[in-house]
Amino acid sequence: MSNHSLLILPGDGIGPEVMAQVRRIIDWFGANRGVSFDVSEDLVGGAAYDAHGVPLHDDTMAKAQEADAVLLGAVGGPAYDDLDFSVKPERGLLRLRKEMDLFSNLRPAQCFDALADFSSLKKELIAGLDIMIVRELTSGVYFGEPRGIFEENGERYGINTQRYTESEIERAARSAFELAMRRNKKVCSMEKANVMESGILWREVVTRVSADYPEVELSHMYADNGAMQLVRAPKQFDVILTDNLFGDILSDCAAMLTGSLGMLPSASLGAPMENGRPKAMYEPVHGSAPDITGQGKANPIACTLSFAMALRYSFDQGAEADRLEAAVEKVLSDGVRTADLLGEEGVDPVSTSGMGDAILAALDASI
Ligand code: NAD
């Protein structure tokens, strides 16, 4: 019996394929490092709809609330495109985020040296890049009321509302400062305080919270300038803190600076539970990739690195997370590539399980 409970939701498409490799890695940590987990597995997305007629069963939601961490593969696929909005696979994911109140979305943008040529930026701008974007995830313009499409004077208009309370800003800010304390102790907060009142409040609250973290250097930047700086000189940043809308755009931009979608992990964290650990869900950024499902082509690294984030942020196993990330780095520098990472001539791609084998071999070599 372990005191680490992990709920695994492989989901749809390539989700189960990449998760199968991560299950092997989880087992490796149990067998070789004494870091074991009570793993349970359940359905989400289209797979849950097929079994239960809903994209997330109430029992699965309850298990997610109980677990120390949730690790999710991907949801969605063409078979579910015509379903009613209320039961689409993505609603399962949104329900998890909302009911677990996962307000802080962590999206690392990290460049592995072996993949620096993959970036659209020059190698010297990107090599060694290591940024963490903290995006507020449960409020702001995606949730604010009033919202909708209405009609006035014979013309329709669409409306969404950017609304942030002080406490919503404060908890997102705290999570960014806490992270910065474990990293290079720099936070850059991005909003549009020049044109938005919500941005003025954001800046004021973040500045106030920063007084509790005197070791962390805080700077502020307008989000449009932030976008420019991300492609001009991304290495100037350590932790970027921003709201839901700007974070959606800036985190996609920053992450893709570093190469393939098959490489990108994420974490969504909520308030601390009774055991002091934050509620948490970890998932690759990519979707269910129906174009390659069932072909053994999916890159399992994004899901693997999501598990590394779980080791670090949910289970206080920072050294083991470092070990797993170093194993991925080693495999890449040895030239092992899934099809999405092919660039060089004459390199044969490995399959999803071939990449799993290579990561496990690198883990074996690390002890
Ligand atoms: P996608 O991320 O599934 O795929 C985009 C492209 O990247 C595809 O060419 C795919 O083959 C490739 N790709 C993605 N992950 C890869 C991996 N691990 N290895 C190798 N190549 C990979 O995005 P999409 O095609 O826009 O969406 C497909 C489905 O996934 C849709 O139903 C969408 O709603 C859903 N989706 C789910 C999530 C999620 O579960 N978090 C996120 C995005 C999209």
mmCIF file of C-alpha atoms in Angstrom, residues 4 8 33-34 42 51 53 57 70 79 88 97 110 165 174 191-192 213 225 245 264 297 303 324 326 336 347 355:
data_model
loop_
_atom_site.group_PDB
_atom_site.id
_atom_site.type_symbol
_atom_site.label_atom_id
_atom_site.label_comp_id
_atom_site.label_asym_id
_atom_site.label_seq_id
_atom_site.Cartn_x
_atom_site.Cartn_y
_atom_site.Cartn_z
ATOM 1 C CA HIS A 4 0.656 8.066 -3.310
ATOM 2 C CA ILE A 8 -5.114 7.447 -14.554
ATOM 3 C CA ARG A 33 13.290 3.617 -6.604
ATOM 4 C CA GLY A 34 10.818 2.651 -3.894
ATOM 5 C CA ASP A 42 -10.967 4.917 -15.318
ATOM 6 C CA ALA A 51 -19.677 3.192 -21.706
ATOM 7 C CA GLY A 53 -23.504 8.054 -22.125
ATOM 8 C CA HIS A 57 -19.182 9.500 -14.782
ATOM 9 C CA VAL A 70 -4.864 12.666 -11.836
ATOM 10 C CA ALA A 79 -16.564 9.750 -33.837
ATOM 11 C CA LYS A 88 -18.823 16.109 -26.032
ATOM 12 C CA ARG A 97 -10.886 21.235 -14.112
ATOM 13 C CA GLN A 110 11.766 23.890 -22.154
ATOM 14 C CA THR A 165 -11.740 39.122 -8.019
ATOM 15 C CA ARG A 174 0.941 32.879 -4.997
ATOM 16 C CA GLU A 191 -1.664 41.967 -18.401
ATOM 17 C CA LYS A 192 -2.949 45.058 -20.210
ATOM 18 C CA TYR A 213 8.287 36.747 -1.485
ATOM 19 C CA ASN A 225 4.891 43.298 -25.503
ATOM 20 C CA LEU A 245 -7.058 34.597 -22.056
ATOM 21 C CA LEU A 264 4.740 19.284 -24.235
ATOM 22 C CA LYS A 297 3.460 6.540 -34.114
ATOM 23 C CA CYS A 303 2.715 12.251 -21.221
ATOM 24 C CA LEU A 324 13.075 11.011 -15.519
ATOM 25 C CA ALA A 326 17.360 13.452 -17.685
ATOM 26 C CA VAL A 336 16.118 8.249 -30.708
ATOM 27 C CA VAL A 347 17.109 8.398 -39.120
ATOM 28 C CA MET A 355 10.442 5.232 -27.274
#
